[in-house]
Amino acid sequence: MAISLLIAQEVDCAYVLAALLAPSMATSKTSKSRSDTRESLLKAASQVVIDKGVEALTLDAVAKQAGVSKGGLLYHFPNKDALIGGMVEHLIQEFEAVLQTEFDQDDAPGTPGQWVRAYIRATLRFSKQSLALIARLTSIAADSPNLFEAANVYDQQLRQRIEASGIDPTKATIIMLAIDGLWLSEVFQVGTLEEPRLAQVLETLLEMTRTD
């Protein structure tokens, strides 16, 4: 009798707990679903731009590529500018993740120049697809600079981290400008360096972060 009562009480508690948790679990699932949908839309938009160019980037084209209704797309991105802004922010997040990984895996952690070395390696590791997307998006940067404000802010934050990395700020800036030049040559496929020259240049830049 006592056992039956105890079981009944435990079952009641389980129902109460489930009822209390259900709304938060449902909210969590909904948030994840929305996040996944947003991610899919950004990937679809990126693919449209890479395959067909920025001029082909329309809300209809992205909705079709993602396999969602236009209304579903508009829920996340009310207009084309919002979509492009989302793509820029996604690229920033992608690069920051690579940068943080390289920082954490540095071969001389805690020593001067760690952020500079991370920047060099992260720039080289950035995916070819992302490079292609950036190359396409830069074609509209001059006409719509406001869409790239987040990128400008992030660039300033990067420069502050690099200049405060413990080595001479001027040297850190020179290294950053050099790696930016290599990155741009890769983006636009102009004046790209071949091996072994590329490896030699990169090793020289890395060595500059270790000596002052």
Tab-separated table of C-alpha atoms in Angstrom, residues 26-207:
chain	number	residue	atom	x	y	z
A	26	ALA	CA	9.279	23.929	-26.506
A	27	THR	CA	10.829	27.405	-26.550
A	28	SER	CA	14.305	25.889	-26.797
A	29	LYS	CA	13.273	23.673	-29.703
A	30	THR	CA	11.572	26.589	-31.438
A	31	SER	CA	14.647	28.784	-31.012
A	32	LYS	CA	16.885	26.047	-32.384
A	33	SER	CA	14.544	25.499	-35.310
A	34	ARG	CA	14.554	29.221	-36.121
A	35	SER	CA	18.329	29.334	-35.810
A	36	ASP	CA	18.687	26.336	-38.119
A	37	THR	CA	16.327	27.912	-40.651
A	38	ARG	CA	18.251	31.182	-40.554
A	39	GLU	CA	21.500	29.291	-41.063
A	40	SER	CA	20.031	27.424	-44.030
A	41	LEU	CA	18.830	30.671	-45.583
A	42	LEU	CA	22.263	32.265	-45.240
A	43	LYS	CA	23.904	29.231	-46.814
A	44	ALA	CA	21.382	29.329	-49.650
A	45	ALA	CA	22.018	33.038	-50.209
A	46	SER	CA	25.768	32.436	-50.228
A	47	GLN	CA	25.386	29.675	-52.784
A	48	VAL	CA	23.303	31.881	-55.063
A	49	VAL	CA	25.956	34.609	-54.939
A	50	ILE	CA	28.858	32.194	-55.498
A	51	ASP	CA	27.141	30.376	-58.374
A	52	LYS	CA	25.459	33.281	-60.149
A	53	GLY	CA	26.834	36.531	-58.757
A	54	VAL	CA	25.425	39.271	-56.544
A	55	GLU	CA	23.104	40.478	-59.300
A	56	ALA	CA	21.250	37.153	-59.042
A	57	LEU	CA	20.661	37.573	-55.309
A	58	THR	CA	16.911	38.067	-54.942
A	59	LEU	CA	14.580	36.998	-52.171
A	60	ASP	CA	12.783	34.685	-54.584
A	61	ALA	CA	16.041	33.044	-55.671
A	62	VAL	CA	17.159	32.466	-52.084
A	63	ALA	CA	13.782	31.080	-51.022
A	64	LYS	CA	13.881	28.671	-53.957
A	65	GLN	CA	17.469	27.638	-53.216
A	66	ALA	CA	16.621	27.031	-49.549
A	67	GLY	CA	13.366	25.246	-50.324
A	68	VAL	CA	11.229	27.565	-48.198
A	69	SER	CA	8.373	29.938	-48.923
A	70	LYS	CA	9.117	33.590	-49.508
A	71	GLY	CA	7.106	34.348	-46.388
A	72	GLY	CA	9.389	32.055	-44.413
A	73	LEU	CA	12.389	33.948	-45.735
A	74	LEU	CA	10.843	37.335	-44.952
A	75	TYR	CA	10.295	36.240	-41.340
A	76	HIS	CA	14.068	36.122	-40.867
A	77	PHE	CA	15.170	38.733	-43.415
A	78	PRO	CA	12.535	41.382	-44.242
A	79	ASN	CA	14.473	42.695	-47.243
A	80	LYS	CA	17.550	42.145	-49.388
A	81	ASP	CA	19.702	44.534	-47.366
A	82	ALA	CA	18.935	42.596	-44.187
A	83	LEU	CA	19.903	39.391	-45.972
A	84	ILE	CA	23.235	40.798	-47.152
A	85	GLY	CA	23.875	42.174	-43.671
A	86	GLY	CA	23.221	38.705	-42.283
A	87	MET	CA	25.683	37.203	-44.752
A	88	VAL	CA	28.370	39.678	-43.696
A	89	GLU	CA	27.789	38.932	-40.014
A	90	HIS	CA	27.917	35.205	-40.732
A	91	LEU	CA	31.303	35.605	-42.428
A	92	ILE	CA	32.577	37.560	-39.431
A	93	GLN	CA	31.426	34.844	-37.039
A	94	GLU	CA	33.020	32.177	-39.202
A	95	PHE	CA	36.375	33.957	-39.277
A	96	GLU	CA	36.263	34.724	-35.547
A	97	ALA	CA	35.732	31.026	-34.802
A	98	VAL	CA	38.775	30.093	-36.907
A	99	LEU	CA	40.809	32.898	-35.326
A	100	GLN	CA	39.935	31.782	-31.795
A	101	THR	CA	40.845	28.182	-32.619
A	102	GLU	CA	44.247	29.255	-33.942
A	103	PHE	CA	44.809	31.417	-30.864
A	104	ASP	CA	44.003	28.516	-28.542
A	105	GLN	CA	46.278	26.159	-30.500
A	106	ASP	CA	49.255	28.520	-30.722
A	107	ASP	CA	52.658	26.833	-30.471
A	108	ALA	CA	53.842	29.421	-27.947
A	109	PRO	CA	50.795	30.288	-25.819
A	110	GLY	CA	51.071	33.247	-23.505
A	111	THR	CA	53.985	34.787	-25.389
A	112	PRO	CA	54.021	38.112	-27.264
A	113	GLY	CA	52.512	38.049	-30.736
A	114	GLN	CA	50.010	35.266	-30.070
A	115	TRP	CA	47.098	37.147	-31.659
A	116	VAL	CA	49.234	38.093	-34.654
A	117	ARG	CA	50.203	34.465	-35.271
A	118	ALA	CA	46.562	33.458	-34.890
A	119	TYR	CA	45.569	36.079	-37.469
A	120	ILE	CA	48.177	34.849	-39.963
A	121	ARG	CA	47.091	31.226	-39.664
A	122	ALA	CA	43.358	31.953	-39.515
A	123	THR	CA	43.535	34.008	-42.702
A	124	LEU	CA	45.205	31.100	-44.476
A	125	ARG	CA	42.677	28.601	-43.141
A	126	PHE	CA	39.602	30.582	-44.157
A	127	SER	CA	37.544	28.446	-46.517
A	128	LYS	CA	37.823	28.870	-50.287
A	129	GLN	CA	34.041	29.157	-50.514
A	130	SER	CA	34.036	32.039	-48.054
A	131	LEU	CA	36.804	33.734	-50.018
A	132	ALA	CA	34.735	33.393	-53.183
A	133	LEU	CA	31.713	34.869	-51.406
A	134	ILE	CA	33.720	37.832	-50.133
A	135	ALA	CA	35.068	38.496	-53.615
A	136	ARG	CA	31.507	38.633	-54.934
A	137	LEU	CA	30.166	40.812	-52.126
A	138	THR	CA	32.920	43.410	-52.461
A	139	SER	CA	31.391	44.424	-55.789
A	140	ILE	CA	28.540	46.152	-53.936
A	141	ALA	CA	30.586	47.551	-51.041
A	142	ALA	CA	31.132	50.935	-52.718
A	143	ASP	CA	27.434	51.429	-53.476
A	144	SER	CA	26.141	50.139	-50.133
A	145	PRO	CA	28.812	50.832	-47.484
A	146	ASN	CA	26.251	50.748	-44.674
A	147	LEU	CA	25.750	47.025	-45.273
A	148	PHE	CA	29.373	46.431	-44.319
A	149	GLU	CA	29.438	48.512	-41.144
A	150	ALA	CA	29.701	45.356	-39.026
A	151	ALA	CA	32.790	44.339	-40.994
A	152	ASN	CA	34.375	47.753	-40.401
A	153	VAL	CA	33.709	47.525	-36.666
A	154	TYR	CA	35.133	44.011	-36.526
A	155	ASP	CA	38.218	45.103	-38.473
A	156	GLN	CA	38.888	47.819	-35.895
A	157	GLN	CA	38.518	45.298	-33.076
A	158	LEU	CA	40.951	42.970	-34.818
A	159	ARG	CA	43.513	45.736	-35.223
A	160	GLN	CA	43.243	46.632	-31.546
A	161	ARG	CA	43.853	43.018	-30.518
A	162	ILE	CA	46.791	42.662	-32.864
A	163	GLU	CA	48.416	45.980	-31.936
A	164	ALA	CA	48.093	45.056	-28.242
A	165	SER	CA	49.519	41.556	-28.692
A	166	GLY	CA	52.791	42.321	-26.965
A	167	ILE	CA	55.061	43.060	-29.910
A	168	ASP	CA	55.899	46.441	-31.402
A	169	PRO	CA	52.565	47.861	-32.685
A	170	THR	CA	54.155	49.102	-35.899
A	171	LYS	CA	55.609	45.674	-36.623
A	172	ALA	CA	52.248	44.064	-35.807
A	173	THR	CA	50.519	46.432	-38.241
A	174	ILE	CA	53.064	45.688	-40.985
A	175	ILE	CA	52.484	41.948	-40.542
A	176	MET	CA	48.718	42.412	-40.642
A	177	LEU	CA	48.918	44.506	-43.806
A	178	ALA	CA	51.178	41.906	-45.422
A	179	ILE	CA	48.808	39.035	-44.645
A	180	ASP	CA	45.850	41.152	-45.791
A	181	GLY	CA	47.651	41.658	-49.103
A	182	LEU	CA	48.189	37.905	-49.489
A	183	TRP	CA	44.545	37.336	-48.624
A	184	LEU	CA	43.306	39.874	-51.173
A	185	SER	CA	45.516	38.387	-53.886
A	186	GLU	CA	43.883	35.033	-53.139
A	187	VAL	CA	40.380	36.524	-53.149
A	188	PHE	CA	40.827	38.183	-56.530
A	189	GLN	CA	43.325	35.657	-57.897
A	190	VAL	CA	45.790	38.393	-58.841
A	191	GLY	CA	49.500	38.106	-58.075
A	192	THR	CA	49.074	34.957	-55.995
A	193	LEU	CA	52.233	33.373	-54.612
A	194	GLU	CA	53.106	29.777	-55.390
A	195	GLU	CA	54.962	27.294	-53.213
A	196	PRO	CA	57.633	27.309	-51.902
A	197	ARG	CA	57.678	31.127	-51.949
A	198	LEU	CA	54.346	31.383	-50.110
A	199	ALA	CA	55.553	29.115	-47.292
A	200	GLN	CA	58.770	31.130	-46.994
A	201	VAL	CA	56.874	34.414	-46.762
A	202	LEU	CA	54.504	33.043	-44.122
A	203	GLU	CA	57.331	31.608	-42.043
A	204	THR	CA	59.088	34.974	-42.191
A	205	LEU	CA	55.935	36.726	-40.980
A	206	LEU	CA	55.508	34.214	-38.161
A	207	GLU	CA	59.151	34.633	-37.162
